[in-house]
mmCIF file of C-alpha atoms in Angstrom:
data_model
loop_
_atom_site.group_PDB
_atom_site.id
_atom_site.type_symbol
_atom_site.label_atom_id
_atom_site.label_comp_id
_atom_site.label_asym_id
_atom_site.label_seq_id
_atom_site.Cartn_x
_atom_site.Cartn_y
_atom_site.Cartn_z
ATOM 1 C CA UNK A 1 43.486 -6.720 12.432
ATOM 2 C CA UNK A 2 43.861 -4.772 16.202
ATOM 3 C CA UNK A 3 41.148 -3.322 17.294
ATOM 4 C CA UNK A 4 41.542 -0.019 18.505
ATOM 5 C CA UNK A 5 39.328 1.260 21.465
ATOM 6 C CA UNK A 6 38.613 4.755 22.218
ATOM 7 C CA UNK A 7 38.646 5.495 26.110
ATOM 8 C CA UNK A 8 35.899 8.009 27.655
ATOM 9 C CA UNK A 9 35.701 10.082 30.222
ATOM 10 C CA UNK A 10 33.433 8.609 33.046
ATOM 11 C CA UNK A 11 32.219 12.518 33.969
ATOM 12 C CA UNK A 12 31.344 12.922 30.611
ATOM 13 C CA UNK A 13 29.454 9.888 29.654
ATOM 14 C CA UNK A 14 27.696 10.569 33.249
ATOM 15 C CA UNK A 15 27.223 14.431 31.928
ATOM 16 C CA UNK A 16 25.818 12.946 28.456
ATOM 17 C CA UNK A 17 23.222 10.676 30.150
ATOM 18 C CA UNK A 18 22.014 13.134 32.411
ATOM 19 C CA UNK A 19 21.045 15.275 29.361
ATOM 20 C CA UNK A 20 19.620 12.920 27.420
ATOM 21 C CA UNK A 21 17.458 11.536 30.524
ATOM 22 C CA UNK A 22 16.671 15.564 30.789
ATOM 23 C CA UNK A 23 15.630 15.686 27.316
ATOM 24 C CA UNK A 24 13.397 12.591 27.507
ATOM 25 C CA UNK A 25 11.393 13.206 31.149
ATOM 26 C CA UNK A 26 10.410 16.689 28.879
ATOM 27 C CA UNK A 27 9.240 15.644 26.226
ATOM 28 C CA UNK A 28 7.888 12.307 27.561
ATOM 29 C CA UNK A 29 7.229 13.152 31.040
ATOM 30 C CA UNK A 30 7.046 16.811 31.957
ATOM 31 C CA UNK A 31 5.296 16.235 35.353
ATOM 32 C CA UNK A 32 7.984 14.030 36.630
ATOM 33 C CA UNK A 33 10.027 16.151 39.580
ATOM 34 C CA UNK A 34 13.198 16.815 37.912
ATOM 35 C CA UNK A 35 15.098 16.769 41.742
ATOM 36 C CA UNK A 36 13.805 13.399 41.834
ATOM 37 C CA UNK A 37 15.369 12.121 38.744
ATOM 38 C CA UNK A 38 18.551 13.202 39.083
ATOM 39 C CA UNK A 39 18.780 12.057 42.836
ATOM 40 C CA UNK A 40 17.778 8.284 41.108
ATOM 41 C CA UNK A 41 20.684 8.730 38.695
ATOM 42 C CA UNK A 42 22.792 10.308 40.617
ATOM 43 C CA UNK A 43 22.941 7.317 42.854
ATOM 44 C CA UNK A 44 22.809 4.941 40.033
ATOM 45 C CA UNK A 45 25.819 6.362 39.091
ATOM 46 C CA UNK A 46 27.906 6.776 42.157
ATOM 47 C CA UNK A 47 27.245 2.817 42.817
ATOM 48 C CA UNK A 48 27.712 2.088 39.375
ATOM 49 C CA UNK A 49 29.954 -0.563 40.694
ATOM 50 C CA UNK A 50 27.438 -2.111 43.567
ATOM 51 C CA UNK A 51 24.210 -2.805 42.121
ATOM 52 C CA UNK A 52 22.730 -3.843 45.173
ATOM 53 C CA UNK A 53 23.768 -0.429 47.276
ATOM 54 C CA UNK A 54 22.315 1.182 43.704
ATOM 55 C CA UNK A 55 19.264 -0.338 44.202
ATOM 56 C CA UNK A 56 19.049 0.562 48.143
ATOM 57 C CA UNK A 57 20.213 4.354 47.393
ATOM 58 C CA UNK A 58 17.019 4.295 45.052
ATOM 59 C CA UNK A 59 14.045 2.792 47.068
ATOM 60 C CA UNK A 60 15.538 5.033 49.805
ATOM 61 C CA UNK A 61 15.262 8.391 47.308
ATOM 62 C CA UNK A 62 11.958 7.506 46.264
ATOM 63 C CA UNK A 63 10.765 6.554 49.598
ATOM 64 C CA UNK A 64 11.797 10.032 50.838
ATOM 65 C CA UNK A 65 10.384 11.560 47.942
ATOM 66 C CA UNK A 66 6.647 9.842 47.860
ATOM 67 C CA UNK A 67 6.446 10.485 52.141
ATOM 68 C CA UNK A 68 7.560 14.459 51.285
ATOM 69 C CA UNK A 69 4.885 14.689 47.897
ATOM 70 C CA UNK A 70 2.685 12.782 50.383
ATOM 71 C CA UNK A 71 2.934 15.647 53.153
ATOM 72 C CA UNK A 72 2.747 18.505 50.813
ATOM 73 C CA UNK A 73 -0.644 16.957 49.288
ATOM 74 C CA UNK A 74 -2.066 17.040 52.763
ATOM 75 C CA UNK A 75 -0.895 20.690 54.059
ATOM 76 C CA UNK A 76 1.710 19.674 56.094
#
């Protein structure tokens, strides 16, 4: 019996996650900044292929993102 595999479009199945991450952080987690999401798997994505430059693309997103929430909540 051959088994017969159906090829997808990498844009696509990155499109598809994207909405169904979307879809989730509403429902589940509406306060969640929306910019910050999609940075995180934006980068997971680019380096699907390099976990560890993945990883470092993330801690340096959310790094930027606490010190920026962090000056807003103080006035600067």
């Amino acid at each position: 019996m051959e088994q017969v595999t159906a090829m997808t479009d990498p844009t696509e199945d990155a499109e598809a996650l994207l909405r169904t991450v979307e879809k989730v952080r509403v429902e589940r987690y509406p306060d969640l900044d929306v910019t910050l999401v999609n940075e995180i798997l934006a980068a997971q994505i680019r380096n699907s292929e390099d976990r560890a430059e993945a990883r470092r693309q993330t801690e340096r997103i959310v790094t930027q993102w606490a010190a920026a929430s962090a000056a807003k909540e103080s006035g600067n």
